[in-house]
Coordinates of N, CA, C and O in Angstrom, one line a residue:
X1365 N -125.9 234.1 -48.5 CA -124.8 233.2 -48.4 C -123.4 233.8 -48.0 O -122.5 233.1 -47.6
X1366 N -123.3 235.1 -48.1 CA -122.1 235.8 -47.8 C -122.1 236.5 -46.5 O -121.2 237.3 -46.2
X1367 N -123.1 236.1 -45.6 CA -123.2 236.7 -44.3 C -122.7 235.8 -43.2 O -123.3 234.7 -43.0
X1368 N -121.7 236.1 -42.5 CA -121.1 235.2 -41.5 C -122.1 234.8 -40.4 O -122.1 233.7 -40.0
X1369 N -122.8 235.8 -40.0 CA -123.8 235.5 -38.9 C -124.9 234.5 -39.3 O -125.3 233.7 -38.5
X1370 N -125.2 234.5 -40.6 CA -126.2 233.6 -41.1 C -125.6 232.2 -41.1 O -126.2 231.2 -40.8
X1371 N -124.3 232.1 -41.4 CA -123.6 230.8 -41.4 C -123.5 230.3 -40.0 O -123.7 229.1 -39.7
X1372 N -123.3 231.2 -39.0 CA -123.2 230.7 -37.6 C -124.6 230.3 -37.2 O -124.7 229.2 -36.5
X1373 N -125.6 231.0 -37.6 CA -127.0 230.5 -37.2 C -127.3 229.2 -37.8 O -127.9 228.3 -37.2
X1374 N -126.9 228.9 -39.0 CA -127.1 227.6 -39.7 C -126.3 226.6 -38.9 O -126.8 225.5 -38.7
X1375 N -125.1 226.9 -38.5 CA -124.3 225.9 -37.7 C -125.0 225.6 -36.4 O -125.0 224.4 -36.0
X1376 N -125.5 226.6 -35.8 CA -126.3 226.3 -34.5 C -127.4 225.3 -34.8 O -127.6 224.4 -34.0
X1377 N -128.1 225.5 -35.9 CA -129.2 224.6 -36.2 C -128.7 223.2 -36.4 O -129.3 222.2 -36.0
X1378 N -127.6 223.1 -37.1 CA -127.0 221.8 -37.4 C -126.5 221.1 -36.1 O -126.7 219.9 -35.9
X1379 N -126.0 221.9 -35.2 CA -125.6 221.4 -33.9 C -126.8 220.9 -33.1 O -126.8 219.8 -32.5
X1380 N -127.9 221.6 -33.1 CA -129.1 221.2 -32.5 C -129.6 219.9 -33.0 O -130.3 219.1 -32.3
X1381 N -129.4 219.6 -34.3 CA -129.8 218.4 -35.0 C -128.8 217.3 -34.8 O -129.0 216.2 -35.3
X1382 N -127.7 217.6 -34.2 CA -126.6 216.6 -33.9 C -125.8 216.3 -35.1 O -125.1 215.3 -35.2
X1383 N -125.7 217.2 -36.1 CA -125.0 217.1 -37.3 C -123.7 217.9 -37.2 O -123.6 219.0 -37.7
X1384 N -122.7 217.3 -36.6 CA -121.4 218.0 -36.4 C -120.7 218.3 -37.7 O -120.0 219.3 -37.8
X1385 N -120.8 217.4 -38.7 CA -120.0 217.7 -40.0 C -120.6 218.9 -40.7 O -119.8 219.8 -41.2
X1386 N -121.9 219.0 -40.8 CA -122.5 220.1 -41.5 C -122.3 221.4 -40.7 O -122.0 222.5 -41.2
X1387 N -122.3 221.3 -39.3 CA -122.0 222.5 -38.5 C -120.6 222.9 -38.7 O -120.4 224.1 -38.8
X1388 N -119.7 222.0 -38.8 CA -118.3 222.4 -39.0 C -118.1 223.1 -40.4 O -117.4 224.1 -40.5
X1389 N -118.8 222.6 -41.4 CA -118.8 223.2 -42.7 C -119.3 224.7 -42.6 O -118.6 225.6 -43.2
X1390 N -120.4 224.9 -41.9 CA -120.9 226.2 -41.8 C -120.0 227.1 -41.0 O -119.8 228.3 -41.3
X1391 N -119.4 226.6 -39.9 CA -118.5 227.4 -39.1 C -117.2 227.8 -39.9 O -116.7 228.9 -39.8
X1392 N -116.7 226.8 -40.7 CA -115.6 227.2 -41.6 C -115.9 228.3 -42.6 O -115.1 229.2 -42.8
X1393 N -117.1 228.2 -43.1 CA -117.6 229.3 -44.0 C -117.7 230.6 -43.3 O -117.3 231.6 -43.8
X1394 N -118.2 230.5 -42.1 CA -118.4 231.8 -41.3 C -117.0 232.4 -41.1 O -116.9 233.6 -41.2
X1395 N -116.0 231.6 -40.7 CA -114.7 232.1 -40.5 C -114.1 232.7 -41.7 O -113.5 233.8 -41.7
X1396 N -114.3 232.0 -42.9 CA -113.8 232.6 -44.1 C -114.5 233.9 -44.5 O -114.0 234.7 -45.3
X1397 N -115.7 234.1 -44.0 CA -116.5 235.3 -44.2 C -116.2 236.4 -43.2 O -116.8 237.5 -43.2
X1398 N -115.3 236.1 -42.3 CA -114.9 237.1 -41.3 C -115.3 236.9 -39.9 O -115.0 237.7 -39.0
X1399 N -115.9 235.8 -39.5 CA -116.3 235.6 -38.1 C -115.0 235.3 -37.3 O -114.1 234.6 -37.8
X1400 N -114.9 235.9 -36.2 CA -113.8 235.7 -35.3 C -113.9 234.3 -34.6 O -114.8 234.0 -34.0
X1401 N -112.8 233.4 -34.8 CA -112.9 232.1 -34.2 C -113.1 232.1 -32.7 O -113.8 231.3 -32.2
X1402 N -112.6 233.1 -32.0 CA -112.8 233.2 -30.6 C -114.3 233.3 -30.2 O -114.7 232.9 -29.1
X1403 N -115.1 234.0 -31.0 CA -116.5 234.2 -30.7 C -117.3 232.9 -30.9 O -118.4 232.8 -30.4
X1404 N -116.8 232.0 -31.7 CA -117.5 230.8 -32.0 C -116.8 229.5 -31.6 O -117.1 228.4 -32.0
X1405 N -115.7 229.7 -30.8 CA -114.9 228.5 -30.4 C -115.7 227.5 -29.7 O -115.5 226.3 -29.9
X1406 N -116.7 227.8 -28.9 CA -117.5 226.9 -28.2 C -118.3 226.0 -29.2 O -118.5 224.8 -29.0
X1407 N -118.7 226.6 -30.3 CA -119.5 225.9 -31.4 C -118.5 225.0 -32.1 O -118.9 223.8 -32.5
X1408 N -117.3 225.4 -32.4 CA -116.3 224.6 -33.0 C -116.0 223.4 -32.2 O -115.9 222.2 -32.7
X1409 N -116.0 223.6 -30.8 CA -115.7 222.5 -29.9 C -116.9 221.5 -30.0 O -116.7 220.2 -30.0
X1410 N -118.1 222.0 -30.0 CA -119.3 221.1 -30.0 C -119.3 220.3 -31.3 O -119.6 219.1 -31.3
X1411 N -119.0 221.0 -32.4 CA -119.0 220.3 -33.7 C -118.0 219.2 -33.7 O -118.2 218.1 -34.2
X1412 N -116.8 219.4 -33.2 CA -115.8 218.4 -33.1 C -116.2 217.2 -32.3 O -116.0 216.1 -32.7
X1413 N -116.8 217.5 -31.2 CA -117.3 216.4 -30.3 C -118.3 215.6 -31.0 O -118.3 214.3 -31.0
X1414 N -119.3 216.2 -31.7 CA -120.3 215.5 -32.5 C -119.7 214.6 -33.6 O -120.2 213.6 -34.0
X1415 N -118.5 215.1 -34.1 CA -117.9 214.3 -35.2 C -117.0 213.2 -34.6 O -116.3 212.5 -35.4
X1416 N -116.9 213.1 -33.3 CA -116.1 212.0 -32.7 C -114.7 212.4 -32.6 O -113.8 211.6 -32.3
X1417 N -114.4 213.7 -32.6 CA -113.0 214.2 -32.5 C -112.8 214.8 -31.2 O -112.7 216.1 -31.0
X1418 N -112.8 214.0 -30.1 CA -112.8 214.5 -28.8 C -111.6 215.3 -28.5 O -111.7 216.3 -27.7
X1419 N -110.4 214.9 -29.0 CA -109.2 215.7 -28.7 C -109.3 217.1 -29.2 O -108.9 218.1 -28.6
X1420 N -109.8 217.2 -30.5 CA -110.0 218.6 -31.1 C -111.1 219.4 -30.3 O -110.9 220.6 -30.1
X1421 N -112.1 218.7 -29.8 CA -113.2 219.3 -29.0 C -112.5 219.9 -27.8 O -112.8 221.1 -27.4
X1422 N -111.7 219.2 -27.1 CA -111.1 219.7 -25.9 C -110.2 220.8 -26.2 O -110.2 221.9 -25.5
X1423 N -109.4 220.7 -27.3 CA -108.5 221.8 -27.7 C -109.3 223.1 -27.9 O -108.9 224.2 -27.4
X1424 N -110.4 223.0 -28.6 CA -111.2 224.2 -28.9 C -111.8 224.7 -27.6 O -111.8 225.9 -27.3
X1425 N -112.4 223.8 -26.8 CA -113.1 224.2 -25.6 C -112.2 224.8 -24.5 O -112.6 225.6 -23.7
X1426 N -110.9 224.4 -24.5 CA -110.0 224.9 -23.5 C -109.1 226.0 -24.0 O -108.2 226.5 -23.3
X1427 N -109.4 226.5 -25.2 CA -108.6 227.6 -25.8 C -108.7 228.9 -24.9 O -109.7 229.1 -24.2
X1428 N -107.6 229.6 -24.8 CA -107.6 230.8 -23.9 C -108.4 231.9 -24.4 O -108.8 232.8 -23.6
X1429 N -108.8 231.9 -25.7 CA -109.6 233.0 -26.2 C -111.1 232.8 -26.3 O -111.8 233.4 -27.0
X1430 N -111.6 231.8 -25.5 CA -113.0 231.6 -25.4 C -113.8 232.8 -25.0 O -113.4 233.5 -24.1
X1431 N -114.9 233.1 -25.7 CA -115.7 234.2 -25.3 C -116.2 234.0 -23.9 O -116.8 232.9 -23.6
X1432 N -116.0 234.9 -23.0 CA -116.4 234.7 -21.6 C -117.8 234.4 -21.4 O -118.2 233.6 -20.4
X1433 N -118.7 234.8 -22.3 CA -120.1 234.5 -22.2 C -120.4 233.1 -22.5 O -121.5 232.6 -22.2
X1434 N -119.4 232.4 -23.1 CA -119.6 231.0 -23.4 C -118.8 230.0 -22.6 O -118.6 228.9 -22.9
X1435 N -118.2 230.6 -21.5 CA -117.3 229.8 -20.7 C -117.9 228.5 -20.1 O -117.3 227.5 -20.0
X1436 N -119.2 228.7 -19.6 CA -119.8 227.5 -19.0 C -120.1 226.4 -20.1 O -119.8 225.3 -19.9
X1437 N -120.6 226.8 -21.2 CA -120.8 225.9 -22.3 C -119.5 225.2 -22.7 O -119.4 224.0 -22.9
X1438 N -118.5 226.0 -22.9 CA -117.2 225.5 -23.3 C -116.6 224.5 -22.2 O -116.1 223.4 -22.6
X1439 N -116.8 224.8 -21.0 CA -116.3 223.9 -19.9 C -117.1 222.6 -20.0 O -116.5 221.5 -19.8
X1440 N -118.4 222.6 -20.3 CA -119.2 221.4 -20.4 C -118.7 220.6 -21.6 O -118.6 219.4 -21.4
X1441 N -118.4 221.2 -22.7 CA -117.9 220.5 -23.8 C -116.6 219.9 -23.5 O -116.3 218.8 -23.9
X1442 N -115.7 220.6 -22.8 CA -114.4 220.1 -22.4 C -114.6 218.9 -21.6 O -113.9 217.8 -21.8
X1443 N -115.5 218.9 -20.6 CA -115.8 217.8 -19.8 C -116.3 216.6 -20.6 O -115.8 215.5 -20.4
X1444 N -117.2 216.8 -21.5 CA -117.6 215.7 -22.4 C -116.5 215.1 -23.2 O -116.4 213.9 -23.4
X1445 N -115.6 216.0 -23.7 CA -114.5 215.6 -24.5 C -113.5 214.8 -23.7 O -113.1 213.7 -24.1
X1446 N -113.2 215.2 -22.5 CA -112.3 214.5 -21.7 C -112.9 213.1 -21.3 O -112.2 212.1 -21.2
X1447 N -114.2 213.1 -21.1 CA -114.9 211.9 -20.7 C -114.8 210.9 -21.9 O -114.5 209.7 -21.7
X1448 N -115.0 211.4 -23.1 CA -114.9 210.5 -24.3 C -113.5 210.0 -24.5 O -113.3 208.9 -25.0
X1449 N -112.5 210.7 -24.0 CA -111.1 210.3 -24.1 C -110.7 209.4 -22.9 O -109.6 208.9 -22.9
X1450 N -111.6 209.2 -22.0 CA -111.3 208.4 -20.8 C -110.5 209.1 -19.8 O -109.9 208.5 -18.9
X1451 N -110.4 210.4 -19.9 CA -109.6 211.2 -18.9 C -110.5 211.8 -17.9 O -110.8 212.9 -17.8
X1452 N -110.9 210.9 -17.0 CA -111.9 211.2 -16.0 C -111.6 212.3 -15.0 O -112.4 213.2 -14.7
X1453 N -110.4 212.3 -14.5 CA -110.0 213.5 -13.6 C -110.1 214.8 -14.3 O -110.6 215.8 -13.7
X1454 N -109.7 214.9 -15.5 CA -109.8 216.2 -16.3 C -111.2 216.5 -16.6 O -111.6 217.7 -16.5
X1455 N -112.0 215.5 -16.9 CA -113.5 215.7 -17.1 C -114.1 216.3 -15.8 O -114.9 217.2 -15.9
X1456 N -113.8 215.7 -14.7 CA -114.4 216.1 -13.4 C -114.0 217.6 -13.2 O -114.8 218.4 -12.7
X1457 N -112.7 218.0 -13.4 CA -112.3 219.3 -13.2 C -113.1 220.3 -14.2 O -113.4 221.4 -13.8
X1458 N -113.3 219.9 -15.4 CA -114.0 220.7 -16.4 C -115.5 220.9 -15.9 O -116.0 222.0 -15.9
X1459 N -116.1 219.8 -15.5 CA -117.5 220.0 -15.0 C -117.5 220.8 -13.7 O -118.4 221.7 -13.5
X1460 N -116.5 220.7 -12.8 CA -116.5 221.5 -11.6 C -116.3 223.0 -12.0 O -116.9 223.9 -11.4
X1461 N -115.5 223.3 -13.0 CA -115.3 224.6 -13.5 C -116.6 225.2 -14.0 O -117.0 226.3 -13.7
X1462 N -117.4 224.4 -14.7 CA -118.7 224.9 -15.2 C -119.6 225.2 -14.1 O -120.4 226.2 -14.1
X1463 N -119.6 224.3 -13.1 CA -120.5 224.5 -11.9 C -120.1 225.7 -11.1 O -120.9 226.4 -10.5
X1464 N -118.8 226.0 -11.0 CA -118.3 227.2 -10.3 C -118.8 228.4 -11.0 O -119.3 229.4 -10.3
X1465 N -118.8 228.4 -12.3 CA -119.3 229.6 -13.1 C -120.8 229.7 -13.0 O -121.3 230.8 -13.1
X1466 N -121.5 228.6 -13.0 CA -123.0 228.6 -13.1 C -123.5 227.5 -12.2 O -123.9 226.4 -12.8
X1467 N -123.6 227.6 -10.9 CA -124.0 226.5 -10.0 C -125.4 226.0 -10.2 O -125.7 224.9 -9.7
X1468 N -126.3 226.8 -10.9 CA -127.6 226.3 -11.1 C -128.0 226.0 -12.5 O -129.1 226.0 -12.9
X1469 N -127.0 225.7 -13.3 CA -127.2 225.4 -14.7 C -127.6 224.0 -14.9 O -126.9 223.1 -14.6
X1470 N -128.9 223.8 -15.3 CA -129.4 222.4 -15.4 C -128.6 221.6 -16.4 O -128.5 220.4 -16.2
X1471 N -128.2 222.2 -17.5 CA -127.4 221.4 -18.5 C -126.1 220.8 -17.9 O -125.8 219.7 -18.2
X1472 N -125.5 221.6 -17.1 CA -124.2 221.2 -16.5 C -124.5 220.0 -15.5 O -123.8 219.0 -15.5
X1473 N -125.6 220.2 -14.8 CA -125.9 219.1 -13.8 C -126.3 217.8 -14.6 O -125.9 216.7 -14.1
X1474 N -127.0 217.9 -15.7 CA -127.4 216.8 -16.5 C -126.1 216.1 -17.0 O -125.9 214.9 -17.0
X1475 N -125.2 216.9 -17.6 CA -123.9 216.4 -18.1 C -123.1 215.7 -17.0 O -122.6 214.6 -17.2
X1476 N -123.1 216.3 -15.8 CA -122.4 215.7 -14.6 C -123.1 214.4 -14.3 O -122.4 213.4 -13.9
X1477 N -124.4 214.3 -14.3 CA -125.1 213.1 -14.1 C -124.7 212.0 -15.0 O -124.4 210.8 -14.6
X1478 N -124.6 212.3 -16.3 CA -124.2 211.3 -17.3 C -122.7 210.9 -17.0 O -122.3 209.7 -17.2
X1479 N -121.9 211.9 -16.7 CA -120.5 211.6 -16.3 C -120.4 210.6 -15.1 O -119.7 209.7 -15.1
X1480 N -121.2 210.9 -14.1 CA -121.2 210.0 -12.9 C -121.7 208.6 -13.3 O -121.2 207.6 -12.7
X1481 N -122.6 208.5 -14.2 CA -123.0 207.1 -14.7 C -121.9 206.4 -15.3 O -121.6 205.3 -15.0
X1482 N -121.1 207.2 -16.2 CA -120.0 206.6 -16.9 C -118.9 206.1 -15.9 O -118.2 205.2 -16.2
X1483 N -118.8 206.8 -14.8 CA -117.7 206.5 -13.8 C -118.3 205.5 -12.7 O -117.5 205.1 -11.8
X1484 N -119.5 205.1 -12.9 CA -120.1 204.1 -12.0 C -120.6 204.6 -10.7 O -121.0 203.8 -9.8
X1485 N -120.7 205.9 -10.5 CA -121.2 206.5 -9.3 C -122.7 206.8 -9.4 O -123.0 208.0 -9.7
X1486 N -123.5 205.8 -9.2 CA -124.9 206.0 -9.5 C -125.6 206.9 -8.5 O -126.5 207.7 -8.8
X1487 N -125.1 206.9 -7.2 CA -125.7 207.8 -6.2 C -125.4 209.3 -6.6 O -126.3 210.1 -6.5
X1488 N -124.2 209.6 -7.1 CA -123.9 210.9 -7.5 C -124.7 211.3 -8.8 O -125.1 212.4 -9.0
X1489 N -124.9 210.3 -9.6 CA -125.7 210.5 -10.9 C -127.1 210.9 -10.5 O -127.7 211.9 -11.1
X1490 N -127.7 210.2 -9.6 CA -129.1 210.5 -9.2 C -129.1 211.9 -8.5 O -130.0 212.7 -8.8
X1491 N -128.2 212.2 -7.7 CA -128.1 213.5 -7.1 C -128.0 214.6 -8.1 O -128.7 215.7 -8.0
X1492 N -127.1 214.4 -9.1 CA -127.0 215.4 -10.2 C -128.2 215.6 -11.0 O -128.7 216.7 -11.3
X1493 N -128.9 214.5 -11.3 CA -130.1 214.5 -12.1 C -131.2 215.3 -11.3 O -132.0 216.1 -11.8
X1494 N -131.3 215.0 -10.0 CA -132.3 215.7 -9.1 C -132.0 217.2 -9.1 O -132.9 218.0 -9.1
X1495 N -130.7 217.6 -9.0 CA -130.4 219.0 -9.1 C -130.8 219.6 -10.4 O -131.4 220.7 -10.4
X1496 N -130.5 218.9 -11.5 CA -130.9 219.4 -12.8 C -132.4 219.7 -12.9 O -132.9 220.7 -13.3
X1497 N -133.2 218.7 -12.4 CA -134.7 218.8 -12.5 C -135.1 219.9 -11.5 O -136.1 220.7 -11.8
X1498 N -134.5 220.0 -10.4 CA -134.9 221.1 -9.4 C -134.7 222.5 -10.0 O -135.5 223.4 -9.7
X1499 N -133.6 222.7 -10.7 CA -133.3 224.0 -11.3 C -134.1 224.3 -12.6 O -134.3 225.4 -12.9
X1500 N -134.5 223.2 -13.2 CA -135.3 223.4 -14.5 C -136.3 222.3 -14.6 O -136.1 221.3 -15.3
X1501 N -137.5 222.4 -14.0 CA -138.4 221.3 -14.0 C -139.0 220.9 -15.3 O -139.5 219.8 -15.5
X1502 N -138.8 221.8 -16.3 CA -139.3 221.5 -17.7 C -138.2 221.3 -18.7 O -138.4 221.4 -19.9
X1503 N -137.0 221.0 -18.2 CA -135.8 220.7 -19.0 C -135.9 219.3 -19.5 O -135.8 218.4 -18.7
X1504 N -136.1 219.1 -20.8 CA -136.3 217.7 -21.4 C -135.0 216.9 -21.1 O -135.2 215.7 -20.8
X1505 N -133.9 217.4 -21.2 CA -132.6 216.6 -21.0 C -132.6 216.1 -19.6 O -132.2 215.0 -19.3
X1506 N -132.9 217.0 -18.6 CA -132.8 216.6 -17.2 C -133.9 215.6 -16.9 O -133.7 214.6 -16.2
X1507 N -135.1 215.8 -17.5 CA -136.2 214.8 -17.2 C -135.9 213.5 -17.8 O -136.2 212.4 -17.2
X1508 N -135.3 213.4 -19.0 CA -135.0 212.1 -19.6 C -133.9 211.4 -18.8 O -134.0 210.2 -18.5
X1509 N -132.9 212.2 -18.3 CA -131.8 211.6 -17.5 C -132.5 211.0 -16.2 O -132.1 209.9 -15.8
X1510 N -133.3 211.7 -15.6 CA -134.0 211.3 -14.4 C -134.8 210.0 -14.6 O -134.8 209.1 -13.9
X1511 N -135.5 210.0 -15.8 CA -136.3 208.8 -16.1 C -135.4 207.6 -16.3 O -135.8 206.5 -15.8
X1512 N -134.3 207.8 -17.0 CA -133.4 206.6 -17.2 C -132.8 206.1 -15.9 O -132.7 204.9 -15.7
X1513 N -132.5 207.1 -15.0 CA -132.0 206.7 -13.7 C -133.0 206.0 -12.8 O -132.7 205.0 -12.1
X1514 N -134.3 206.4 -12.9 CA -135.3 205.8 -12.1 C -135.6 204.4 -12.7 O -135.8 203.4 -11.9
X1515 N -135.5 204.3 -14.0 CA -135.7 203.0 -14.6 C -134.6 202.0 -14.1 O -134.9 200.8 -13.8
X1516 N -133.4 202.5 -14.0 CA -132.3 201.6 -13.6 C -132.4 201.3 -12.1 O -132.1 200.2 -11.7
X1517 N -132.8 202.3 -11.3 CA -132.8 202.1 -9.9 C -134.1 201.4 -9.3 O -134.0 200.6 -8.5
X1518 N -135.2 201.8 -9.9 CA -136.5 201.3 -9.3 C -137.3 200.4 -10.3 O -138.3 199.9 -9.9
X1519 N -136.9 200.4 -11.5 CA -137.6 199.5 -12.4 C -138.4 200.2 -13.5 O -138.5 201.4 -13.5
X1520 N -138.9 199.4 -14.4 CA -139.6 199.9 -15.6 C -140.8 200.7 -15.3 O -140.9 201.9 -15.8
X1521 N -141.7 200.2 -14.5 CA -143.0 200.9 -14.3 C -142.8 202.2 -13.5 O -143.4 203.2 -13.7
X1522 N -141.8 202.2 -12.6 CA -141.5 203.4 -11.8 C -141.0 204.5 -12.7 O -141.2 205.7 -12.3
X1523 N -140.4 204.2 -13.8 CA -139.9 205.2 -14.7 C -140.9 205.8 -15.6 O -140.7 207.0 -16.1
X1524 N -142.0 205.2 -15.8 CA -143.0 205.6 -16.8 C -143.5 207.1 -16.5 O -143.6 207.9 -17.4
X1525 N -143.8 207.4 -15.2 CA -144.2 208.8 -15.0 C -143.2 209.8 -15.4 O -143.5 210.9 -15.8
X1526 N -141.9 209.5 -15.2 CA -140.9 210.4 -15.6 C -140.8 210.6 -17.1 O -140.7 211.8 -17.6
X1527 N -141.0 209.5 -17.8 CA -141.0 209.7 -19.3 C -142.2 210.5 -19.7 O -142.2 211.3 -20.6
X1528 N -143.4 210.2 -19.1 CA -144.6 210.9 -19.4 C -144.5 212.4 -19.1 O -144.9 213.3 -19.9
X1529 N -143.8 212.7 -18.0 CA -143.6 214.1 -17.6 C -142.7 214.8 -18.7 O -143.0 215.9 -19.1
X1530 N -141.7 214.1 -19.1 CA -140.8 214.7 -20.2 C -141.5 214.9 -21.5 O -141.4 215.9 -22.1
X1531 N -142.4 213.9 -21.8 CA -143.1 214.1 -23.1 C -144.2 215.1 -23.0 O -144.6 215.7 -24.0
X1532 N -144.7 215.4 -21.8 CA -145.7 216.5 -21.6 C -145.0 217.8 -21.9 O -145.7 218.8 -22.3
X1533 N -143.7 217.9 -21.6 CA -142.9 219.1 -21.9 C -142.7 219.3 -23.4 O -142.8 220.3 -24.0
X1534 N -142.2 218.2 -24.0 CA -141.9 218.2 -25.4 C -142.3 216.9 -26.0 O -141.6 215.9 -26.1
X1535 N -143.6 216.8 -26.5 CA -144.1 215.6 -27.1 C -143.4 215.0 -28.3 O -143.5 213.9 -28.6
X1536 N -142.6 215.9 -29.0 CA -142.0 215.4 -30.2 C -140.5 215.1 -30.0 O -139.7 214.9 -31.0
X1537 N -140.0 214.9 -28.8 CA -138.6 214.7 -28.5 C -138.3 213.2 -28.8 O -138.8 212.3 -28.0
X1538 N -137.6 212.9 -29.9 CA -137.4 211.6 -30.4 C -136.6 210.7 -29.4 O -137.1 209.6 -29.1
X1539 N -135.5 211.2 -28.8 CA -134.8 210.3 -27.8 C -135.7 209.9 -26.6 O -135.7 208.7 -26.2
X1540 N -136.6 210.8 -26.2 CA -137.5 210.4 -25.1 C -138.5 209.5 -25.5 O -138.8 208.5 -24.8
X1541 N -139.1 209.7 -26.7 CA -140.1 208.7 -27.3 C -139.5 207.3 -27.4 O -140.2 206.3 -27.1
X1542 N -138.3 207.2 -27.9 CA -137.6 205.9 -28.1 C -137.5 205.2 -26.7 O -137.8 204.1 -26.6
X1543 N -136.9 206.0 -25.7 CA -136.7 205.3 -24.4 C -138.0 205.0 -23.7 O -138.1 203.9 -23.1
X1544 N -139.0 205.8 -23.9 CA -140.4 205.5 -23.3 C -141.0 204.3 -24.0 O -141.5 203.4 -23.3
X1545 N -140.9 204.2 -25.3 CA -141.4 203.0 -26.0 C -140.7 201.8 -25.6 O -141.3 200.7 -25.4
X1546 N -139.4 201.9 -25.5 CA -138.6 200.7 -25.1 C -139.0 200.3 -23.7 O -139.1 199.1 -23.4
X1547 N -139.2 201.2 -22.8 CA -139.6 200.9 -21.4 C -140.9 200.3 -21.4 O -141.2 199.3 -20.7
X1548 N -141.9 200.9 -22.1 CA -143.2 200.3 -22.2 C -143.2 198.8 -22.7 O -143.8 197.9 -22.2
X1549 N -142.4 198.6 -23.8 CA -142.3 197.3 -24.3 C -141.7 196.3 -23.3 O -142.2 195.2 -23.2
X1550 N -140.6 196.7 -22.7 CA -140.0 195.8 -21.7 C -140.9 195.6 -20.5 O -140.8 194.5 -19.9
X1551 N -141.8 196.5 -20.2 CA -142.7 196.3 -19.1 C -144.0 195.5 -19.5 O -144.9 195.4 -18.7
X1552 N -144.0 195.1 -20.8 CA -145.1 194.3 -21.3 C -146.3 195.1 -21.7 O -147.4 194.6 -21.8
X1553 N -146.0 196.4 -22.0 CA -147.1 197.2 -22.4 C -146.9 197.7 -23.9 O -147.2 198.9 -24.2
X1554 N -146.4 196.8 -24.7 CA -146.1 197.2 -26.1 C -147.4 197.7 -26.8 O -147.3 198.6 -27.6

């Protein structure tokens, strides 16, 4: 309980579960135990974003002392934060920064795809999803995004193979199972 690195590991687990409040608690404990905020700033940003505090997420993600090894992740979180704030030009710049640092990062391409959906640019969203899948054919996030876009563009039945492909990679992925089940139901295959 008094080991900062254990608290950071626990925070990472909470972030993976989408629990921003618990992650923030663990990160606060880690800092009180001696963890340097600059080394975990990207995690602080993600926790803030999950808690619905987009402005704080942007502030953390755009801090000058971000660990350079986490710059891509921080730029992605900044982009998501700006997007949540409706500051689309700033979001686009943040995603561009992430792509400049890591042009083949599938997570960045998937985030960019979701951003393009939010801005109504479906052609760019499809292109971004295709890039994400091409760089990481077994990335569940990229596959789910592509499935959703195929469903929107070509219809329910056309999307089923994409959902099945995603579930072959990770059969226990709840968001994919939910979207697949909804698609099957809407297609009359409940």
